[in-house]
mmCIF file of C-alpha atoms in Angstrom:
data_model
loop_
_atom_site.group_PDB
_atom_site.id
_atom_site.type_symbol
_atom_site.label_atom_id
_atom_site.label_comp_id
_atom_site.label_asym_id
_atom_site.label_seq_id
_atom_site.Cartn_x
_atom_site.Cartn_y
_atom_site.Cartn_z
ATOM 1 C CA UNK A 1306 75.884 117.372 96.215
ATOM 2 C CA UNK A 1307 76.136 116.330 99.684
ATOM 3 C CA UNK A 1308 77.033 112.387 100.277
ATOM 4 C CA UNK A 1309 74.364 110.433 101.049
ATOM 5 C CA UNK A 1310 73.935 106.828 101.414
ATOM 6 C CA UNK A 1311 72.212 106.559 98.036
ATOM 7 C CA UNK A 1312 74.531 108.742 96.420
ATOM 8 C CA UNK A 1313 78.181 106.651 98.011
ATOM 9 C CA UNK A 1314 76.046 103.128 96.925
ATOM 10 C CA UNK A 1315 75.582 104.581 93.428
ATOM 11 C CA UNK A 1316 79.378 105.353 93.626
ATOM 12 C CA UNK A 1317 80.559 101.979 94.379
ATOM 13 C CA UNK A 1318 78.555 100.259 92.243
ATOM 14 C CA UNK A 1319 79.741 102.441 89.076
ATOM 15 C CA UNK A 1320 83.041 102.420 90.306
ATOM 16 C CA UNK A 1321 84.145 99.814 92.745
ATOM 17 C CA UNK A 1322 87.753 99.961 92.210
ATOM 18 C CA UNK A 1323 88.473 103.589 92.916
ATOM 19 C CA UNK A 1324 91.626 104.850 94.288
ATOM 20 C CA UNK A 1325 90.984 108.182 95.362
ATOM 21 C CA UNK A 1326 87.701 110.137 97.013
ATOM 22 C CA UNK A 1327 87.866 113.661 98.151
ATOM 23 C CA UNK A 1328 84.642 113.895 100.097
ATOM 24 C CA UNK A 1329 83.041 116.747 101.962
ATOM 25 C CA UNK A 1330 80.788 115.751 104.542
ATOM 26 C CA UNK A 1331 78.515 118.141 105.765
ATOM 27 C CA UNK A 1332 75.923 116.984 108.699
ATOM 28 C CA UNK A 1333 74.260 117.733 111.485
ATOM 29 C CA UNK A 1334 74.651 114.193 113.778
ATOM 30 C CA UNK A 1335 77.838 111.681 114.048
ATOM 31 C CA UNK A 1336 75.235 109.401 113.400
ATOM 32 C CA UNK A 1337 75.424 109.596 109.926
ATOM 33 C CA UNK A 1338 79.161 110.413 109.734
ATOM 34 C CA UNK A 1339 79.804 107.473 111.301
ATOM 35 C CA UNK A 1340 77.188 105.336 108.609
ATOM 36 C CA UNK A 1341 78.973 106.693 105.309
ATOM 37 C CA UNK A 1342 82.723 106.949 106.654
ATOM 38 C CA UNK A 1343 81.976 102.916 107.696
ATOM 39 C CA UNK A 1344 80.527 102.241 104.168
ATOM 40 C CA UNK A 1345 83.484 103.822 102.593
ATOM 41 C CA UNK A 1346 86.366 101.954 104.657
ATOM 42 C CA UNK A 1347 83.889 98.884 103.978
ATOM 43 C CA UNK A 1348 83.446 98.961 100.752
ATOM 44 C CA UNK A 1349 86.158 101.042 99.179
ATOM 45 C CA UNK A 1350 89.286 98.580 99.595
ATOM 46 C CA UNK A 1351 91.352 99.864 97.335
ATOM 47 C CA UNK A 1352 91.357 103.206 98.098
ATOM 48 C CA UNK A 1353 95.204 105.228 97.824
ATOM 49 C CA UNK A 1354 94.271 108.296 98.726
ATOM 50 C CA UNK A 1355 91.238 109.951 100.316
ATOM 51 C CA UNK A 1356 90.708 113.492 101.295
ATOM 52 C CA UNK A 1357 87.755 114.125 103.826
ATOM 53 C CA UNK A 1358 86.617 117.593 104.776
ATOM 54 C CA UNK A 1359 84.326 116.669 108.121
ATOM 55 C CA UNK A 1360 82.500 119.732 108.400
ATOM 56 C CA UNK A 1361 80.263 120.770 111.721
ATOM 57 C CA UNK A 1362 80.578 117.013 114.103
ATOM 58 C CA UNK A 1363 83.529 114.548 114.442
ATOM 59 C CA UNK A 1364 83.361 110.585 115.465
ATOM 60 C CA UNK A 1365 84.227 110.864 118.848
ATOM 61 C CA UNK A 1366 83.734 106.996 119.296
ATOM 62 C CA UNK A 1367 86.788 105.589 117.529
ATOM 63 C CA UNK A 1368 84.509 104.690 114.911
ATOM 64 C CA UNK A 1369 85.976 105.147 111.419
ATOM 65 C CA UNK A 1370 88.041 102.197 109.919
ATOM 66 C CA UNK A 1371 90.644 103.602 108.199
ATOM 67 C CA UNK A 1372 92.889 100.566 108.785
ATOM 68 C CA UNK A 1373 90.511 98.854 106.932
ATOM 69 C CA UNK A 1374 91.796 100.460 103.654
ATOM 70 C CA UNK A 1375 94.850 98.191 103.241
ATOM 71 C CA UNK A 1376 96.173 100.083 100.299
ATOM 72 C CA UNK A 1377 95.210 104.066 101.326
ATOM 73 C CA UNK A 1378 98.582 105.694 101.127
ATOM 74 C CA UNK A 1379 97.676 109.168 101.703
ATOM 75 C CA UNK A 1380 94.772 110.900 103.745
ATOM 76 C CA UNK A 1381 94.202 114.427 103.576
ATOM 77 C CA UNK A 1382 92.142 115.688 106.502
ATOM 78 C CA UNK A 1383 90.022 119.142 106.326
ATOM 79 C CA UNK A 1384 87.860 120.764 109.197
ATOM 80 C CA UNK A 1385 87.974 117.724 111.664
ATOM 81 C CA UNK A 1386 87.941 118.668 115.128
ATOM 82 C CA UNK A 1387 90.923 115.944 116.134
ATOM 83 C CA UNK A 1388 91.859 112.762 114.888
ATOM 84 C CA UNK A 1389 90.786 110.144 117.441
ATOM 85 C CA UNK A 1390 88.405 109.275 115.874
ATOM 86 C CA UNK A 1391 91.028 107.384 113.706
ATOM 87 C CA UNK A 1392 92.290 103.883 114.576
ATOM 88 C CA UNK A 1393 96.029 102.734 113.724
ATOM 89 C CA UNK A 1394 97.054 102.502 110.043
ATOM 90 C CA UNK A 1395 99.451 102.290 107.394
ATOM 91 C CA UNK A 1396 99.162 105.387 105.757
ATOM 92 C CA UNK A 1397 102.159 107.286 104.389
ATOM 93 C CA UNK A 1398 101.343 110.537 103.593
ATOM 94 C CA UNK A 1399 99.621 112.412 106.133
ATOM 95 C CA UNK A 1400 97.912 116.107 105.879
ATOM 96 C CA UNK A 1401 95.707 117.751 108.563
ATOM 97 C CA UNK A 1402 94.124 121.192 108.042
ATOM 98 C CA UNK A 1403 92.068 122.469 110.696
ATOM 99 C CA UNK A 1404 91.817 125.320 112.261
ATOM 100 C CA UNK A 1405 92.059 124.554 115.838
ATOM 101 C CA UNK A 1406 95.715 121.688 116.305
ATOM 102 C CA UNK A 1407 95.251 120.459 119.718
ATOM 103 C CA UNK A 1408 98.495 118.087 121.544
ATOM 104 C CA UNK A 1409 96.969 115.518 122.065
ATOM 105 C CA UNK A 1410 96.059 115.134 118.240
ATOM 106 C CA UNK A 1411 100.374 116.014 117.738
ATOM 107 C CA UNK A 1412 100.919 113.175 120.272
ATOM 108 C CA UNK A 1413 98.585 110.547 118.549
ATOM 109 C CA UNK A 1414 99.672 110.551 115.158
ATOM 110 C CA UNK A 1415 102.820 108.446 115.606
ATOM 111 C CA UNK A 1416 100.620 105.872 117.555
ATOM 112 C CA UNK A 1417 98.160 106.141 114.337
ATOM 113 C CA UNK A 1418 100.331 106.453 112.196
ATOM 114 C CA UNK A 1419 103.466 104.471 112.845
ATOM 115 C CA UNK A 1420 104.194 104.299 109.078
ATOM 116 C CA UNK A 1421 104.044 107.743 108.332
ATOM 117 C CA UNK A 1422 106.890 108.936 106.229
ATOM 118 C CA UNK A 1423 105.636 112.565 105.431
ATOM 119 C CA UNK A 1424 103.327 115.014 107.425
ATOM 120 C CA UNK A 1425 102.060 118.099 106.422
ATOM 121 C CA UNK A 1426 100.034 120.664 108.730
ATOM 122 C CA UNK A 1427 98.285 123.686 107.674
ATOM 123 C CA UNK A 1428 96.441 125.313 111.047
ATOM 124 C CA UNK A 1429 94.891 128.465 111.572
ATOM 125 C CA UNK A 1430 96.861 129.019 114.754
ATOM 126 C CA UNK A 1431 100.785 128.688 116.316
ATOM 127 C CA UNK A 1432 102.342 125.455 116.455
ATOM 128 C CA UNK A 1433 105.101 125.200 119.449
ATOM 129 C CA UNK A 1434 108.842 124.351 118.080
ATOM 130 C CA UNK A 1435 108.539 122.154 121.213
ATOM 131 C CA UNK A 1436 106.062 120.060 119.574
ATOM 132 C CA UNK A 1437 107.598 119.379 116.211
ATOM 133 C CA UNK A 1438 111.034 118.766 118.113
ATOM 134 C CA UNK A 1439 108.939 115.790 120.187
ATOM 135 C CA UNK A 1440 107.431 114.697 116.967
ATOM 136 C CA UNK A 1441 110.482 114.414 115.021
ATOM 137 C CA UNK A 1442 112.395 112.107 118.020
ATOM 138 C CA UNK A 1443 109.908 109.929 118.136
ATOM 139 C CA UNK A 1444 109.676 109.459 113.682
ATOM 140 C CA UNK A 1445 113.292 110.708 113.035
ATOM 141 C CA UNK A 1446 112.421 109.696 109.022
ATOM 142 C CA UNK A 1447 109.361 111.488 108.688
ATOM 143 C CA UNK A 1448 109.439 114.768 106.634
ATOM 144 C CA UNK A 1449 107.282 117.792 108.413
ATOM 145 C CA UNK A 1450 105.692 120.696 106.514
ATOM 146 C CA UNK A 1451 103.965 123.255 108.555
ATOM 147 C CA UNK A 1452 102.336 126.281 106.362
ATOM 148 C CA UNK A 1453 103.830 125.387 103.568
ATOM 149 C CA UNK A 1454 107.577 125.088 105.402
ATOM 150 C CA UNK A 1455 109.791 122.655 105.812
ATOM 151 C CA UNK A 1456 110.390 121.967 109.275
ATOM 152 C CA UNK A 1457 111.996 118.395 109.583
ATOM 153 C CA UNK A 1458 114.828 117.737 107.393
ATOM 154 C CA UNK A 1459 115.780 120.920 108.164
ATOM 155 C CA UNK A 1460 116.957 122.724 104.968
ATOM 156 C CA UNK A 1461 120.007 125.351 105.530
ATOM 157 C CA UNK A 1462 121.372 127.908 103.313
#
């Protein structure tokens, strides 16, 4: 079912204290996505875990205010084109599942997720080890997993 505004409003009226939401956003225009993201971030203030499956378009205007979700600990983003639409926030666990992951997105992770202690990346192509080395230097206490393998901290046999 597509998450229309009416569906989201009814969901909020039914369970305003919702702590976990897994939603697939499939739209033809970024305006609809912006309104629904904004509604989720404004109304569901108790969310601790949010999974977003963003199809077709991703917001490029930096309007997704996940930082309003003060209790959000875990964020999973699937099929987005970038993480540029997310504001700086306090998420501790981040999972990114993209077909293509750009170096620019990896470089933004420490700035947008300064309290991150677990990063899981699954993507359809190889990411250079140097990118993870740089990430680890910027976030030394963060566990980094890449395509089901632990990158940092390294596990030795």
